[in-house]
Short mmCIF file of C-alpha atoms and ligand atoms in Angstrom, two decimals:
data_model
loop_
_atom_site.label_atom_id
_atom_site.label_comp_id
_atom_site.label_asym_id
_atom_site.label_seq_id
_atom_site.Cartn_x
_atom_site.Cartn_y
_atom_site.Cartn_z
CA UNK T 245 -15.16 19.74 -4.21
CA UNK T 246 -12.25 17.90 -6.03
CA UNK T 247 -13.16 14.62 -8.34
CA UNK T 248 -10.71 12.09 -9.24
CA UNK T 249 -10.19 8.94 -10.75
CA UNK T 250 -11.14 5.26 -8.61
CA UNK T 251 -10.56 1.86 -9.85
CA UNK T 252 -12.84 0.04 -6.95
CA UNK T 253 -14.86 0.83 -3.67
CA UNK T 254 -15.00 -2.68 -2.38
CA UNK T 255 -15.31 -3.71 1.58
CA UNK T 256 -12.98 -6.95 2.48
CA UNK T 257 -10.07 -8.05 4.81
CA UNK T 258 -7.05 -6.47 4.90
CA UNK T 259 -4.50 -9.24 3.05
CA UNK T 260 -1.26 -7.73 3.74
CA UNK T 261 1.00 -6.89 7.05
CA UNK T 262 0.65 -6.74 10.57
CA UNK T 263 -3.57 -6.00 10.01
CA UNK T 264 -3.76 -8.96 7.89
CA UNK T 265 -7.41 -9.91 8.69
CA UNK T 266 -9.00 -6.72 9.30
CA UNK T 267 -12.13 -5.58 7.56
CA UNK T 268 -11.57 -2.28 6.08
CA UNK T 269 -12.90 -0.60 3.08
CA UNK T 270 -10.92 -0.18 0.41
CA UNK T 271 -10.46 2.40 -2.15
CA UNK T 272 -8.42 2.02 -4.97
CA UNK T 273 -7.09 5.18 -6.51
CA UNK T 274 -6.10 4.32 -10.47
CA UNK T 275 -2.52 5.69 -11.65
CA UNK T 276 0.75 4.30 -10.25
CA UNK T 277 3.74 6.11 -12.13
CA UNK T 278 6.44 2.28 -10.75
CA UNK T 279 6.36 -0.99 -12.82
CA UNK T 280 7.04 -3.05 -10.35
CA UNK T 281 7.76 -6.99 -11.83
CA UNK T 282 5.47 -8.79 -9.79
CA UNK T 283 2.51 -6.21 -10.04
CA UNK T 284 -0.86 -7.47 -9.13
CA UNK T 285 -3.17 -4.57 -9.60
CA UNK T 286 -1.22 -3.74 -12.89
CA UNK T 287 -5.04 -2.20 -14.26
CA UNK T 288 -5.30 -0.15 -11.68
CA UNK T 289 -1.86 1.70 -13.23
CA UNK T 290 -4.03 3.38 -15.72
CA UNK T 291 -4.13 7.21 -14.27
CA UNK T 292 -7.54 7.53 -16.63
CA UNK T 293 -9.58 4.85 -15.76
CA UNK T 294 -12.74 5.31 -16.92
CA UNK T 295 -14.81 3.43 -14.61
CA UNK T 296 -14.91 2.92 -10.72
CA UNK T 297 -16.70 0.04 -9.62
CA UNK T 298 -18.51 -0.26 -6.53
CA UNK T 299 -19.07 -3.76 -5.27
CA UNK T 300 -21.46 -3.55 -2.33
CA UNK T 301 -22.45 -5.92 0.81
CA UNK T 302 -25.08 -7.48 -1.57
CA UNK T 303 -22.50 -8.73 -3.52
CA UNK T 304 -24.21 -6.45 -6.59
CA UNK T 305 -21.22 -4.09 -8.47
CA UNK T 306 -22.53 -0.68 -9.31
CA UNK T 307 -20.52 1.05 -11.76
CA UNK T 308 -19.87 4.69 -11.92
CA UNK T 309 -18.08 7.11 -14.23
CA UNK T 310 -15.03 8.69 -13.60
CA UNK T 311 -14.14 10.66 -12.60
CA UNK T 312 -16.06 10.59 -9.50
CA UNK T 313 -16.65 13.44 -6.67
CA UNK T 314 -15.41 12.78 -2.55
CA UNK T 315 -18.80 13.17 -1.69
CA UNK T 316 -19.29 10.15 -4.31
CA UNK T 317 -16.98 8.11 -2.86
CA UNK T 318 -18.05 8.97 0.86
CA UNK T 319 -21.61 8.00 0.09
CA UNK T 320 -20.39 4.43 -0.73
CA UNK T 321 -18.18 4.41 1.89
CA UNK T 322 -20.66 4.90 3.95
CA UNK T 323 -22.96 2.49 2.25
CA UNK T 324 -20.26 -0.26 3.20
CA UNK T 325 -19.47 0.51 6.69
CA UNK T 326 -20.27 -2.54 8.95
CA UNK T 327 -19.24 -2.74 12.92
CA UNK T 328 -16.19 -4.57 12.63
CA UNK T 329 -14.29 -1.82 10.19
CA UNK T 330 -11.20 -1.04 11.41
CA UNK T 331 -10.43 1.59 8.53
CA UNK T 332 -10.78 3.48 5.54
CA UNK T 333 -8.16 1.93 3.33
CA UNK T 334 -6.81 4.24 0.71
CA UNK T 335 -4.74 1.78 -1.85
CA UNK T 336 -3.89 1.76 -5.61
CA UNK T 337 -2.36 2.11 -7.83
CA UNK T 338 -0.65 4.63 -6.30
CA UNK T 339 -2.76 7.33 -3.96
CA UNK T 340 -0.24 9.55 -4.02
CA UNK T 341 -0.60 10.22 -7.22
CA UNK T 342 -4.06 11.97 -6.09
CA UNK T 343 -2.81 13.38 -3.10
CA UNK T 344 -5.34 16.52 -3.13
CA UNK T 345 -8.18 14.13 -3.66
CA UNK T 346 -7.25 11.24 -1.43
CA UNK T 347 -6.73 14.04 1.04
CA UNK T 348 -10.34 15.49 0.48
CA UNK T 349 -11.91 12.08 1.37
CA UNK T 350 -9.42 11.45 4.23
CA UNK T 351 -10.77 14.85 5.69
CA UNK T 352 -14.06 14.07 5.26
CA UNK T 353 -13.92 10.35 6.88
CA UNK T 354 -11.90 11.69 9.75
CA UNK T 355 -14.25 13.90 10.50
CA UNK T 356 -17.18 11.71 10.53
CA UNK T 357 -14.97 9.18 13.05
CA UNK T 358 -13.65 7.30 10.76
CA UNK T 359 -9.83 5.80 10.74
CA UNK T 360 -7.77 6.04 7.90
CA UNK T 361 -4.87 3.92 6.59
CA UNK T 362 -2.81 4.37 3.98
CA UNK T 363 -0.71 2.40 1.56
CA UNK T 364 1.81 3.82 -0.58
CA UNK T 365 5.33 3.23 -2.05
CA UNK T 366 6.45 6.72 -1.32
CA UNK T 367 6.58 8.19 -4.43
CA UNK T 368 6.72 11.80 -3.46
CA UNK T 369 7.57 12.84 -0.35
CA UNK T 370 6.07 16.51 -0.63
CA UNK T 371 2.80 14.43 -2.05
CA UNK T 372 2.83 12.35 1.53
CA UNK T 373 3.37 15.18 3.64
CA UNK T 374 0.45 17.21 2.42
CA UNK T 375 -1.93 14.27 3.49
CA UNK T 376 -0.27 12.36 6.26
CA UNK T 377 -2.09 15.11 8.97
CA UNK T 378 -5.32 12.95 8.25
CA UNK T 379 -3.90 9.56 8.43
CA UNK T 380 -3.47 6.93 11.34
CA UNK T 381 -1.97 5.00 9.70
CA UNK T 382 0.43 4.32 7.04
CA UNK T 383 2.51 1.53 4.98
CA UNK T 384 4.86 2.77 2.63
CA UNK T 385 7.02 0.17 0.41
CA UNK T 386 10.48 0.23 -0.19
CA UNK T 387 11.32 -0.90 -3.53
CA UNK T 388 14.44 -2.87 -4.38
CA UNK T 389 16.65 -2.24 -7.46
CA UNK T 390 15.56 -5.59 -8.31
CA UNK T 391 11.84 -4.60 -8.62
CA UNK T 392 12.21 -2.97 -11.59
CA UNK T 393 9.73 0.09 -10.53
CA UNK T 394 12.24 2.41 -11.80
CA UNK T 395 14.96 3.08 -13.72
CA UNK T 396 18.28 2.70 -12.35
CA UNK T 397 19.05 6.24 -12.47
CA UNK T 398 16.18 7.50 -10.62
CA UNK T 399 16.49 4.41 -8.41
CA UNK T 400 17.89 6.68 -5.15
CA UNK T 401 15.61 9.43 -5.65
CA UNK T 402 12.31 6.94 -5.33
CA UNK T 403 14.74 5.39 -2.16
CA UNK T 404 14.91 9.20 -0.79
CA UNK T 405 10.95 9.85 -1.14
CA UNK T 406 10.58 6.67 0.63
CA UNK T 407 13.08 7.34 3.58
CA UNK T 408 11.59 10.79 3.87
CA UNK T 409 7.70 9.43 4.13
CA UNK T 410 8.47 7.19 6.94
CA UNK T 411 10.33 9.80 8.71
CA UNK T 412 7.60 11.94 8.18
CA UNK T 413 4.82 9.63 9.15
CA UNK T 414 6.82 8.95 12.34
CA UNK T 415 6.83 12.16 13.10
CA UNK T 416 3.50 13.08 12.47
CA UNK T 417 2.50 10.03 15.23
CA UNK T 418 1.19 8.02 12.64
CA UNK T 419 1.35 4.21 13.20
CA UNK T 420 4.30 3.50 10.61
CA UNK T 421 4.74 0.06 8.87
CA UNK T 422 7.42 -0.53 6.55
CA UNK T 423 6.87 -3.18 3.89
CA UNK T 424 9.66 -4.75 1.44
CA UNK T 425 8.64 -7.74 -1.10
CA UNK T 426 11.40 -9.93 -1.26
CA UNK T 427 12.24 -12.35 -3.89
CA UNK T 428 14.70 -15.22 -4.45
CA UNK T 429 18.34 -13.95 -4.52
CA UNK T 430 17.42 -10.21 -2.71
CA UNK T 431 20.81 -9.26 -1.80
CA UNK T 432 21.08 -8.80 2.10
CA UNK T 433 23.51 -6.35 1.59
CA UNK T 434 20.64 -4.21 0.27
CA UNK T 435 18.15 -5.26 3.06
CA UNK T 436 21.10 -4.82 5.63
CA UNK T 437 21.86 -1.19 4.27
CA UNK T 438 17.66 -0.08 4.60
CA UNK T 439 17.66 -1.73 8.00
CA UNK T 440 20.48 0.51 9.01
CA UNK T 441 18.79 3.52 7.44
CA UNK T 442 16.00 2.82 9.82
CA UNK T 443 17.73 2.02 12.67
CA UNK T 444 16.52 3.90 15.49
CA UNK T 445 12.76 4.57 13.92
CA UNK T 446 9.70 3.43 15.37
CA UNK T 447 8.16 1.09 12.20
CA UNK T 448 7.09 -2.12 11.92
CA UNK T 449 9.15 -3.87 9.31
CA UNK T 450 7.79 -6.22 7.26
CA UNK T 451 9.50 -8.52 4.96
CA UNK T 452 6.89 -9.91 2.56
CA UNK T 453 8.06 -12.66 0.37
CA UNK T 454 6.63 -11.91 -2.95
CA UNK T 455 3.35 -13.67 -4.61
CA UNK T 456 4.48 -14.77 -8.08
CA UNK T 457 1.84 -13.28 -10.61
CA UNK T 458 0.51 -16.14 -13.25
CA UNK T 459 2.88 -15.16 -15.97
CA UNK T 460 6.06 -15.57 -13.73
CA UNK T 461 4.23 -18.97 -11.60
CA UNK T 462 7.19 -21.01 -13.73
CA UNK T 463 9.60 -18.57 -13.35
CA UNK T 464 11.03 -20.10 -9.57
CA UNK T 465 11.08 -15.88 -8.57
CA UNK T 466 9.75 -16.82 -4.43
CA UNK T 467 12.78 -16.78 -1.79
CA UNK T 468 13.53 -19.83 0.00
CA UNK T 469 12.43 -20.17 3.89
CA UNK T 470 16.54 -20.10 4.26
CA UNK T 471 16.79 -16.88 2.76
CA UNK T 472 14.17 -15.43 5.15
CA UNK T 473 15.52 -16.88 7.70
CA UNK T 474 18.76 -15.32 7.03
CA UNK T 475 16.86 -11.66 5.85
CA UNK T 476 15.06 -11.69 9.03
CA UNK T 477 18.09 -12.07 10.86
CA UNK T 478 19.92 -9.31 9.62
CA UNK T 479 17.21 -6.61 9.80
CA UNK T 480 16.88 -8.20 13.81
CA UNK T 481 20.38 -6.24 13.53
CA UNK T 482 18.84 -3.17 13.20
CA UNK T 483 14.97 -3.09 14.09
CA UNK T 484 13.26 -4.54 16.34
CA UNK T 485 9.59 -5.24 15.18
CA UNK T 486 10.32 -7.61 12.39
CA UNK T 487 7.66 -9.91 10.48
CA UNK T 488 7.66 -11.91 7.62
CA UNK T 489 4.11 -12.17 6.38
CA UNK T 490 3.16 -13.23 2.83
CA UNK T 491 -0.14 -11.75 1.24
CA UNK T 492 -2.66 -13.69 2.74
CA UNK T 493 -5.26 -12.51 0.60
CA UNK T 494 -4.38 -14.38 -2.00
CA UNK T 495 -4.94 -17.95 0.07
CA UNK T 496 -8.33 -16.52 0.75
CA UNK T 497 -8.99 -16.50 -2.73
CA UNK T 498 -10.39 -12.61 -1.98
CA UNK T 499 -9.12 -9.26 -2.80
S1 SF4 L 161 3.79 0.35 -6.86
FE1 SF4 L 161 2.09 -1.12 -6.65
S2 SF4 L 161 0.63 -0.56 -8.30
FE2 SF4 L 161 2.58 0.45 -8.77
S3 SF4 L 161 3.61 -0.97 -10.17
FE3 SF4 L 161 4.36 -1.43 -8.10
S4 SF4 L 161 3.01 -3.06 -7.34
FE4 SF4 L 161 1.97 -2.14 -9.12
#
């Protein structure tokens, strides 16, 4: 049985995308290798977290040591399930970067009924593809230059990875959503060109206008309702399932 490294176990609503408003339980896998500008779960970057902790229906956090076992993470899993779950979601952080563990505890909730959903930003193609048979669903990021999550020069190999999980999530029947955080001045040049490299694919697309972190709430970085307008627009080019949905999480006051 593998063990690996968990931020939080923690059962809320889904804040983000075309499920905004489900319940699902989340589990948030600790290690992203992107340093994205806005980040919002920046400590869950930390690939060696020491501790995962477990906040349960009586509101009580348990906290237990990493790195923790699948069956650990399945017994508090299934300490959290309530009737209206829709899913098991498997978050970060980045889960790809524990691919064979995240796929261990996929595995084992699939076979006990459960759904799963992933969210990645499609870091390794090879990484997806070894899980994806598990998954129902999945919503892999693209990241704009902009984001900083890279380095220029290894800018169109993360784009690659990215193009090659959705394909392969498509193909694999999985329910594919496509997110992109946009900020103020995104070039639609660049959204036009990834719209056109999805042409044709069944995804939802969503265009999420970004949630300024507090250290950037000064810094004017959310896109105007024109430019969403005009975003929107051009992917409607291309695609045909098109949303614009902000995190709504966040005017919940929840995680
Ligand atoms: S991919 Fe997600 S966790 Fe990683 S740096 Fe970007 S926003 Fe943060």
């Amino acid at each position: 049985m593998k063990k690996g490294y968990v931020t939080e176990i923690f059962s809320s609503f889904q804040g983000e995308g075309p499920y905004a408003g489900r319940r699902q339980i989340f589990a948030r896998f600790a290690g992203c290798p992107l340093s994205c500008f806005y980040c919002d779960t920046s400590y869950a970057r930390d690939p060696r977290q020491k501790l995962c902790n477990v906040l349960f229906l009586d509101k009580k956090t348990r906290i237990k040591r990493n790195p923790i076992s699948t069956n650990a993470v399945i017994d508090c899993i299934k300490e959290l399930l309530t009737p209206d779950v829709h899913s098991i979601c498997y978050t970060g952080g980045e889960p790809l970067s524990s691919a064979a563990f995240v796929k261990e505890i996929a595995a084992e909730a699939k076979s006990r009924h459960l759904k799963n959903f992933i969210e990645t930003s499609g870091i390794s193609a090879r990484a997806f593809a070894s899980l994806a048979d598990y998954f129902d669903f999945a919503s892999i990021d693209i990241k704009l230059r902009n984001h900083g999550a890279v380095e220029e020069k290894d800018y169109d190999r993360l784009y690659e990875n990215e193009l090659e999980c959705i394909r392969s999530s498509i193909d694999r029947g999985i329910e594919t959503i496509v997110k992109v955080v946009v900020v103020k001045n995104t070039p639609v040049e660049e959204i036009e060109g990834i719209c056109e490299d999805l042409a044709g694919l069944d995804v939802k697309f969503v265009l999420q206008p970004v949630t300024a972190p507090s250290y950037l709430q000064s810094a004017n970085v959310v896109p105007s309702i024109k430019e969403l307008f005009e975003l929107s627009e051009t992917a409607g080019l291309y695609l045909h399932h098109i949303m614009v949905i902000p995190q709504v999480h966040k005017f919940m006051h929840i995680c």
